[in-house]
CSV table of C-alpha atoms in Angstrom, one decimal:
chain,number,residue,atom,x,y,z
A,1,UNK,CA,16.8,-0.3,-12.6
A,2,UNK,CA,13.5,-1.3,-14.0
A,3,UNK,CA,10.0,-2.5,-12.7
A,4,UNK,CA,8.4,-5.2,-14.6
A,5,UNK,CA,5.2,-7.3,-14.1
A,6,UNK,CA,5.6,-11.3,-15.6
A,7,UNK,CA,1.7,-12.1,-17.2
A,8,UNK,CA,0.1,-13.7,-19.6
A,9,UNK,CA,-3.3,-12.1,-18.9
A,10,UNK,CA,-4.5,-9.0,-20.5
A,11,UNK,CA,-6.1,-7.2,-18.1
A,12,UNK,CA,-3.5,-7.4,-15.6
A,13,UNK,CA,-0.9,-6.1,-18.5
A,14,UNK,CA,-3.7,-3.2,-19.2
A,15,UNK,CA,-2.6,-2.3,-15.1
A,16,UNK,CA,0.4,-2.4,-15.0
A,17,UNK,CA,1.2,-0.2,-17.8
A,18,UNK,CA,-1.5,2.3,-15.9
A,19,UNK,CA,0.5,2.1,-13.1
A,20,UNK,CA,4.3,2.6,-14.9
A,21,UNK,CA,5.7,-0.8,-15.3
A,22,UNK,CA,6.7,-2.9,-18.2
A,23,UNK,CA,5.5,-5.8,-19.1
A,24,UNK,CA,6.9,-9.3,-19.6
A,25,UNK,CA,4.3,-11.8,-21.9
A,26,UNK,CA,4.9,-15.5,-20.2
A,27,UNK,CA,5.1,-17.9,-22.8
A,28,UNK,CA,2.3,-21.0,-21.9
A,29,UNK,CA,4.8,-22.9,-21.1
A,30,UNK,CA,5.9,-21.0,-17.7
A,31,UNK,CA,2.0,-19.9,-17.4
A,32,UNK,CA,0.8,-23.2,-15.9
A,33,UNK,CA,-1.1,-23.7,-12.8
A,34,UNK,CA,2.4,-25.8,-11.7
A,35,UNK,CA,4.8,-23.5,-13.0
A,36,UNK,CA,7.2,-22.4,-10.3
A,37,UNK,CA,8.1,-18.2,-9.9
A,38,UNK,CA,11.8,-19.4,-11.1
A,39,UNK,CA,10.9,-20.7,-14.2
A,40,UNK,CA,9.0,-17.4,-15.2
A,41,UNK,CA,12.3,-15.3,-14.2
A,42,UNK,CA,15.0,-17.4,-16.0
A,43,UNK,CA,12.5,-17.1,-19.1
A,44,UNK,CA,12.5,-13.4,-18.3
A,45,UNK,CA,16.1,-13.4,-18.4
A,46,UNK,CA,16.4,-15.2,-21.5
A,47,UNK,CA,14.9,-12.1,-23.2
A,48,UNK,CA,16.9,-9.3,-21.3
A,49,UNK,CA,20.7,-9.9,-21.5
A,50,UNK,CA,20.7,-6.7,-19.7
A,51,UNK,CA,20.0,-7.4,-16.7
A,52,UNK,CA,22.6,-8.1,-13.7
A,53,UNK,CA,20.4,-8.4,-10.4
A,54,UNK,CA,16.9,-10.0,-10.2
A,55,UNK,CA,14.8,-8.8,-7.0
A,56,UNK,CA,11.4,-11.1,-7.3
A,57,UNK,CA,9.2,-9.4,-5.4
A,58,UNK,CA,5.8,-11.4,-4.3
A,59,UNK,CA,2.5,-10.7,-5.0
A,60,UNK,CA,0.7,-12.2,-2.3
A,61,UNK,CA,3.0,-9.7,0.2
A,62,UNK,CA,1.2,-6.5,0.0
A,63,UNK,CA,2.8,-5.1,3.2
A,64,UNK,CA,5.9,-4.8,1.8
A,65,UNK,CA,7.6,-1.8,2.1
A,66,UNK,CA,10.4,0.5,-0.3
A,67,UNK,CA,12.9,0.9,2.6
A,68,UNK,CA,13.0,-2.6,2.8
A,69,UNK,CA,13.9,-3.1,-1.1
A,70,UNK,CA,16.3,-0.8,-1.0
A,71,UNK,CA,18.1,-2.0,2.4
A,72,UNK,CA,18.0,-5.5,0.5
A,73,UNK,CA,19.6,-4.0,-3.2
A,74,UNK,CA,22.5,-2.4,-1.3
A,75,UNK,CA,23.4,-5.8,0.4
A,76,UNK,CA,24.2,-7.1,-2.9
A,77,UNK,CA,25.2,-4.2,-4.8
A,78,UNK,CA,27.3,-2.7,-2.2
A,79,UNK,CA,28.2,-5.7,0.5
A,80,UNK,CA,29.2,-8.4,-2.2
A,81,UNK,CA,25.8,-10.6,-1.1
A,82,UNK,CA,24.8,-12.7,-3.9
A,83,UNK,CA,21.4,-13.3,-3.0
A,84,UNK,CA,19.5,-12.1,0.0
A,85,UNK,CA,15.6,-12.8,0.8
A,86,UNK,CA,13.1,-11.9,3.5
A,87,UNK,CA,12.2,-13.8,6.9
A,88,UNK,CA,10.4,-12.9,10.0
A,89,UNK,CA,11.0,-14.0,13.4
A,90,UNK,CA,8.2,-16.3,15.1
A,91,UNK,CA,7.6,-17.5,18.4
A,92,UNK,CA,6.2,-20.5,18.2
A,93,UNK,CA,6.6,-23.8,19.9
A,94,UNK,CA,7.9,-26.9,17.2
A,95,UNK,CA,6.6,-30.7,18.1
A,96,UNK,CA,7.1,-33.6,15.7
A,97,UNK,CA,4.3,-35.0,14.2
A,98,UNK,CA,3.1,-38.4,15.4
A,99,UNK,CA,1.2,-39.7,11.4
A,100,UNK,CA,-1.5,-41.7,12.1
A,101,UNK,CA,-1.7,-45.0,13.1
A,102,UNK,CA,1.9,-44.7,14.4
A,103,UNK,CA,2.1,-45.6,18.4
A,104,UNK,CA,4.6,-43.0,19.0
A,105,UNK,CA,5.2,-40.0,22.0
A,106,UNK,CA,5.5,-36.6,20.1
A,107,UNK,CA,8.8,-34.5,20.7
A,108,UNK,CA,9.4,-31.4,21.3
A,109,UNK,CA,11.3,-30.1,18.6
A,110,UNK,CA,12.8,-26.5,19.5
A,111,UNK,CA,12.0,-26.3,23.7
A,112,UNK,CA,12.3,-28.3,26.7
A,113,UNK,CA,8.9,-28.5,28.3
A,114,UNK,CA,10.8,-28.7,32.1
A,115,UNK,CA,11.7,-25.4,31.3
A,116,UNK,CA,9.6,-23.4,29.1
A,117,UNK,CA,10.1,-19.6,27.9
A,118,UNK,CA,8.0,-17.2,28.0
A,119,UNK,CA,7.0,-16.0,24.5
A,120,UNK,CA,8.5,-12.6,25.9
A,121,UNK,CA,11.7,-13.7,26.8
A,122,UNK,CA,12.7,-15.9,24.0
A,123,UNK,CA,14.3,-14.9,21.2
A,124,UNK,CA,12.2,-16.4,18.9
A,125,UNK,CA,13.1,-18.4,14.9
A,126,UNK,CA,13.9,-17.1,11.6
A,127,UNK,CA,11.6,-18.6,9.3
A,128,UNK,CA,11.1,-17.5,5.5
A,129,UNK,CA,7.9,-15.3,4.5
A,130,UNK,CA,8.1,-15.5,0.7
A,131,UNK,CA,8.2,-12.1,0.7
A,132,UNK,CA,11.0,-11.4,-1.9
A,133,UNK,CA,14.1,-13.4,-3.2
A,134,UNK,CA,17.0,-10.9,-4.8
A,135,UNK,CA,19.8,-12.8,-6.8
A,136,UNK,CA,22.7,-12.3,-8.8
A,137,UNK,CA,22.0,-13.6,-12.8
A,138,UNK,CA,24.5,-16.5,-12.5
A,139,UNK,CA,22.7,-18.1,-10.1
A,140,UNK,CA,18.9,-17.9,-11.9
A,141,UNK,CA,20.7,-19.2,-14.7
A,142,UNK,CA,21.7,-22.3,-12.9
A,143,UNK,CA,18.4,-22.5,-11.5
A,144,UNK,CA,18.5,-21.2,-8.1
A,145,UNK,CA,17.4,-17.9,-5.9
A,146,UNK,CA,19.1,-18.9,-2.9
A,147,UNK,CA,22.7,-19.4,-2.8
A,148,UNK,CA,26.8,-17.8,-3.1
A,149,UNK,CA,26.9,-15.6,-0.6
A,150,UNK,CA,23.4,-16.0,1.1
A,151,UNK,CA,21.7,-13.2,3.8
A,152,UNK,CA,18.7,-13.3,5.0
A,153,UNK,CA,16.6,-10.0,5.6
A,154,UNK,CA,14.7,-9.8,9.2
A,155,UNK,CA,11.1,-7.8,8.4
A,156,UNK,CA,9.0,-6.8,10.8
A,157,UNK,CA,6.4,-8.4,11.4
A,158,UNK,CA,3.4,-6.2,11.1
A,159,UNK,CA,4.5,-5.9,7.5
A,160,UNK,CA,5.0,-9.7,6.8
A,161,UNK,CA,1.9,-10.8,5.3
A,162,UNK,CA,1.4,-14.0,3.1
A,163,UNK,CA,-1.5,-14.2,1.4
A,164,UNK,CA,-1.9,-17.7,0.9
A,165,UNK,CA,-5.5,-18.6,2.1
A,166,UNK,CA,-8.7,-16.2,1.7
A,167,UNK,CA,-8.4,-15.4,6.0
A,168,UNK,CA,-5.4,-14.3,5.3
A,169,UNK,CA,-6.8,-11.3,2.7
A,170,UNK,CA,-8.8,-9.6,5.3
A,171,UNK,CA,-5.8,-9.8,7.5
A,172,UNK,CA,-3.6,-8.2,4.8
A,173,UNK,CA,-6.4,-5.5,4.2
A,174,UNK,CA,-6.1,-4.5,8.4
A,175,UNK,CA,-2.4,-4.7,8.0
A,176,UNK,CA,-2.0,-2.3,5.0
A,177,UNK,CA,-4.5,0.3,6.8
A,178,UNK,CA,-2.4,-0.1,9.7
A,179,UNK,CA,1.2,-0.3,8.6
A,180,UNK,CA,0.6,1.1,5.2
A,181,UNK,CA,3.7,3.0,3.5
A,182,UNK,CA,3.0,6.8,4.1
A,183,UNK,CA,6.0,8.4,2.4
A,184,UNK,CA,10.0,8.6,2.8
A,185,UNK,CA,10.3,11.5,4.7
A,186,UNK,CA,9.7,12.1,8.6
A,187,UNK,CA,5.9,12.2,9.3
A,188,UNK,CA,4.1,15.4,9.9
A,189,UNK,CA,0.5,16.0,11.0
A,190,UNK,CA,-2.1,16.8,8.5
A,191,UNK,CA,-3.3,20.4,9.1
A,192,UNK,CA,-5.5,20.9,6.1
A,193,UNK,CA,-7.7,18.5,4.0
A,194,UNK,CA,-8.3,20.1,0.7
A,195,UNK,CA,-11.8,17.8,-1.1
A,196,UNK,CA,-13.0,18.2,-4.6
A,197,UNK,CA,-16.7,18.7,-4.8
A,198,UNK,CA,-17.9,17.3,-7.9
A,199,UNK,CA,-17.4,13.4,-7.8
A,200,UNK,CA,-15.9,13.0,-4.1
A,201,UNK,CA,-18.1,14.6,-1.8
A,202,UNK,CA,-20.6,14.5,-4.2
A,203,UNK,CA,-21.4,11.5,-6.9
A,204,UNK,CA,-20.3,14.1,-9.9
A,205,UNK,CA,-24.1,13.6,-11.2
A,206,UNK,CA,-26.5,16.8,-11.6
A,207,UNK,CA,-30.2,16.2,-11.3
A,208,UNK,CA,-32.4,19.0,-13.0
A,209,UNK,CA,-36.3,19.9,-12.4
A,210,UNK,CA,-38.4,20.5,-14.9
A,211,UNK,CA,-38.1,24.3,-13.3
A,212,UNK,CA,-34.5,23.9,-14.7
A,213,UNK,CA,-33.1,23.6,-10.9
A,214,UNK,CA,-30.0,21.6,-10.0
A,215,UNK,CA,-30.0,19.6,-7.5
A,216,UNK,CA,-27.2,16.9,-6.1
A,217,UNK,CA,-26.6,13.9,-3.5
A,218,UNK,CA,-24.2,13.4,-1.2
A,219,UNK,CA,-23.6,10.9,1.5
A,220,UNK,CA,-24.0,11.5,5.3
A,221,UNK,CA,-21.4,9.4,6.2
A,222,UNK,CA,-19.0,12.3,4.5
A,223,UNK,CA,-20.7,15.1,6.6
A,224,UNK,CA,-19.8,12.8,9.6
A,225,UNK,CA,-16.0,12.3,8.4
A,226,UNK,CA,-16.1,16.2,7.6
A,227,UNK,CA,-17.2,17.1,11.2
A,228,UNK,CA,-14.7,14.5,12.8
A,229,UNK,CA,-11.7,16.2,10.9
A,230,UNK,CA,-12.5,19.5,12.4
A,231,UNK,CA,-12.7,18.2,16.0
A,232,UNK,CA,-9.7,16.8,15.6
A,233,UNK,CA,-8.2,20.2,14.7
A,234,UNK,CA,-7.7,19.6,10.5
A,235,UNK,CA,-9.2,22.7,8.4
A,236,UNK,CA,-11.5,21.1,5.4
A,237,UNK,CA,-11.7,23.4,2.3
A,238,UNK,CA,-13.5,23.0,-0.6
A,239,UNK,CA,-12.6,23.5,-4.5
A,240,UNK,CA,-15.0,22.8,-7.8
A,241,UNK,CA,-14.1,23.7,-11.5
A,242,UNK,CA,-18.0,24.9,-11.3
A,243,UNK,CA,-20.3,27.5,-9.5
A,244,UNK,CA,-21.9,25.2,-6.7
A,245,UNK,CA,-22.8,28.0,-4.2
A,246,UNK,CA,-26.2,27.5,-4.1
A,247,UNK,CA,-24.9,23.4,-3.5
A,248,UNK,CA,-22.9,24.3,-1.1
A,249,UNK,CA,-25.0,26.7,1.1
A,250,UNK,CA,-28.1,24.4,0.9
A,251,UNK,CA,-25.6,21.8,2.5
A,252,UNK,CA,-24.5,23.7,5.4
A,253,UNK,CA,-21.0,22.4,5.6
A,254,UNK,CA,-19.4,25.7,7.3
A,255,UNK,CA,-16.0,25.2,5.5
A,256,UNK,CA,-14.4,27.7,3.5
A,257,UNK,CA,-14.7,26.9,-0.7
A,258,UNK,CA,-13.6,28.2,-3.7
A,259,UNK,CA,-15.8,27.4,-6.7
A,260,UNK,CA,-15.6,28.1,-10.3
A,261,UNK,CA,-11.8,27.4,-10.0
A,262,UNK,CA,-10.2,27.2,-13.1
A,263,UNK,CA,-6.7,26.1,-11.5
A,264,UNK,CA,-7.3,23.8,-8.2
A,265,UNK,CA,-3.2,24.1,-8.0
A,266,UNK,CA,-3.0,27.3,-7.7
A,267,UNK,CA,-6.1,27.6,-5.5
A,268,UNK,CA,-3.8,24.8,-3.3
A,269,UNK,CA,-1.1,26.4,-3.3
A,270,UNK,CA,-2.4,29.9,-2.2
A,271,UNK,CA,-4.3,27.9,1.1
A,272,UNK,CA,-1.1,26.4,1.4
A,273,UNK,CA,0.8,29.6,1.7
A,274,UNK,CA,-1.7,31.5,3.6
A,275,UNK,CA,-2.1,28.8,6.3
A,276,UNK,CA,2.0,28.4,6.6
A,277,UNK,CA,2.0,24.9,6.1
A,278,UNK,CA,4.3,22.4,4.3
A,279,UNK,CA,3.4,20.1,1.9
A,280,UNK,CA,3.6,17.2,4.3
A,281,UNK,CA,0.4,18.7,6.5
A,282,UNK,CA,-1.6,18.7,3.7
A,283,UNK,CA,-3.9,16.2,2.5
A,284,UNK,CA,-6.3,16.4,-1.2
A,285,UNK,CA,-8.8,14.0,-2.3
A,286,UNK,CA,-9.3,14.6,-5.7
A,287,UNK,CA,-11.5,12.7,-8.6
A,288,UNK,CA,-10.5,14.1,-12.0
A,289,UNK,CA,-7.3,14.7,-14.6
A,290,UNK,CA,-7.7,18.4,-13.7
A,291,UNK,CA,-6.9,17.2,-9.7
A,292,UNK,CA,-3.5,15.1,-10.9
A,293,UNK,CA,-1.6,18.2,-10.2
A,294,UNK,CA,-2.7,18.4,-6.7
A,295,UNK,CA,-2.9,14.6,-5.7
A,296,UNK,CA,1.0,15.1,-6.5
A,297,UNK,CA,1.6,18.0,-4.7
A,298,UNK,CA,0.1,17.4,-1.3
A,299,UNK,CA,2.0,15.0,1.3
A,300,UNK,CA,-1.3,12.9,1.4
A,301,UNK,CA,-3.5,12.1,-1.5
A,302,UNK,CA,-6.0,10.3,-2.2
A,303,UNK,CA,-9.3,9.2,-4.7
A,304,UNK,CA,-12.6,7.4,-4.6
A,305,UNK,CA,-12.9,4.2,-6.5
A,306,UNK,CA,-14.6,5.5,-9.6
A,307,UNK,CA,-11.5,7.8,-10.2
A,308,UNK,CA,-10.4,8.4,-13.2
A,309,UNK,CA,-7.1,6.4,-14.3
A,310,UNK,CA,-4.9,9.3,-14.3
A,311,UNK,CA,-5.9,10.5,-11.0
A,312,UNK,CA,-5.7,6.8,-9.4
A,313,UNK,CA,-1.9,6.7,-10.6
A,314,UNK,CA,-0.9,10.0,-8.9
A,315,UNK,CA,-2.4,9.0,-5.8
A,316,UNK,CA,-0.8,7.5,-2.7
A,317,UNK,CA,-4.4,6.2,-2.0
A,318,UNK,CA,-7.2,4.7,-3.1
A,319,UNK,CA,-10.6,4.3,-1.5
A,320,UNK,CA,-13.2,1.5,-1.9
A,321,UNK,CA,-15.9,3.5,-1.5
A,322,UNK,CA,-17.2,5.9,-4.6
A,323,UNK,CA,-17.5,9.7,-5.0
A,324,UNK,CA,-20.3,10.5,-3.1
A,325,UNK,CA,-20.8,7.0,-1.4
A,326,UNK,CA,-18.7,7.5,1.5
A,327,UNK,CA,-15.3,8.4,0.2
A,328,UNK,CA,-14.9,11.4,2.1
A,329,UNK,CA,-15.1,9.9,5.3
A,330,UNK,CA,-13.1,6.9,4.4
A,331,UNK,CA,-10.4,9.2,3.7
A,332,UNK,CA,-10.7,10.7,6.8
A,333,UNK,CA,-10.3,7.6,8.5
A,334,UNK,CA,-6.9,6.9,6.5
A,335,UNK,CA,-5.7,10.2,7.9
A,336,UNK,CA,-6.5,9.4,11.2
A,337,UNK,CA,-4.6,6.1,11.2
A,338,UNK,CA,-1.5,8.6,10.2
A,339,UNK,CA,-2.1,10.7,12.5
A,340,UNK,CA,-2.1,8.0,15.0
A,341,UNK,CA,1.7,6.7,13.3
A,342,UNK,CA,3.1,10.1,14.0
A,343,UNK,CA,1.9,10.4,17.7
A,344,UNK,CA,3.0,6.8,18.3
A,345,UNK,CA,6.7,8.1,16.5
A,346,UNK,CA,6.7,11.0,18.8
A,347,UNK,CA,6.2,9.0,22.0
A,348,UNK,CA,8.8,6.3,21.3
């Protein structure tokens, strides 16, 4: 019913209310380096009579996906459950640990060595990820998030990620790129990449001679990502609230732009039309609050790192590179892990 972020620190707060949440202010008491994830909910629930169900979602689990929440909120809303977290299944050999000093023969715990699986053919263990924890009220209160009518929830394992250690960030990082969450309905192939000029293929800033010529940067790396997506059969098209011609022809892109646009949704939306596509096959990378419309509208958004807020909230993703540092051709390679997703879909 609600989304809220538990904190005590005021940048994070700033975020989250960026990004649509509420915000919960932990007292000092449940913000110490000790303080468990129960104690901040049962404070939380001290201040919000209202609320029936708890779903603690991790942090540290970035791979988590919405299907999986909601799967998870109808086992207790609508099968009687009254709390349900997330596991993942392992295969991995158990032996019992010999401390020490002790003169003692290690057993094996969860195999018998005269007859060993294969990791193939074994079923494998249930063990818990820490992903979430959902639970009824009455049992927060008495200071649990596990018990009543327990389930577990199986997740797969490409989208179980813990991160508990910094080797396990990088990890998460692959995993999200890999396995990242792409939208609730059925995949299509991006047809048509639609890129603001001014602060994504470009760094937004305008150098002028003394001759009173313009002149701009841009990254190489982007005219590589450019070129890729048009091997690969995906139309780029161009779209700038100012007259760049001269920009544009000096760059020698070959792609089709409208400039001095005063409504990039409408210029979308007649590409869109024109090229018989729906929604879902097209992609924008926009920059500013006058490309929100469009980041919403396409099937794939996405912004540079030195977006604006506004645009960074309506955007399904973010890039870590800047406008005109690269940001072009990351995006590219984001679409081309989708496209991969939706040839692997077709196959199976």
């Amino acid at each position: 019913n609600s989304v809220w972020v538990s904190t005590d620190h005021d940048e994070i707060e700033k975020v989250a209310k960026q990004f649509g949440a509420q915000v919960h202010r932990r007292s000092p008491e449940v913000s110490q380096d000790s303080s468990t994830s129960l104690e901040a909910i049962r404070e939380f629930l001290n201040h919000h009579h209202e609320v029936d169900i708890v779903g603690n979602i991790q942090a540290t689990s970035p791979c988590l996906h919405p299907s999986d929440l909601i799967k998870v909120a109808d086992l207790i809303q609508k099968e009687g459950f009254d709390s349900v977290f997330s596991v993942v299944r392992r295969h991995q050999f158990r032996w019992s640990e010999v401390k020490k000093g002790e003169n003692k023969m290690t057993e094996p715990q969860n195999l018998n060595p005269a007859k060993r699986y294969r990791r193939q053919d074994w079923p494998g263990e249930l063990y818990e990820n820490g992903s979430f924890y959902f639970a009824k009220r009455h049992l927060v209160e008495k200071g649990y998030l596990q018990g009543g009518k327990m389930a577990y929830y199986e997740m797969r394992a490409e989208h179980s990620v813990d991160i508990d250690i910094d080797i396990d960030w990088p990890i998460a990082e692959q995993r999200v790129l890999s396995f990242g969450y792409f939208g609730k309905e059925p995949l299509k192939e991006v047809k048509l990449l639609v890129c603001s000029i001014d602060g994504c293929l470009t760094n937004g800033r305008i150098y002028v001679t003394e001759d009173q010529k313009e002149m701009v940067s841009y990254d190489y790396r982007d005219i590589v990502g450019i070129d890729l997506l048009k091997k690969r059969g995906i139309q780029v098209r161009l779209v700038s609230e100012r007259d760049c011609s001269k920009t544009l022809s000096a760059m020698q892109l070959g792609c089709i732009a409208k400039v001095s646009a005063t409504n990039k949704l409408q210029v979308l939306e007649d590409w869109q039309k024109d090229m018989g596509l729906s929604w879902k096959e097209v992609a924008y990378l926009g920059n500013e609050e006058s490309d929100v419309d469009c980041l919403k509208k396409a099937g794939m958004s996405g912004v540079p790192a030195d977006a604006c807020v506004v645009a960074q909230k309506a955007a399904g993703y973010i890039c870590k590179s800047n406008g005109g540092c690269g940001a072009v051709r990351e995006f590219a390679e984001h679409i081309f892990l989708l496209l991969e997703k939706v040839n692997s879909a077709r196959k199976q």
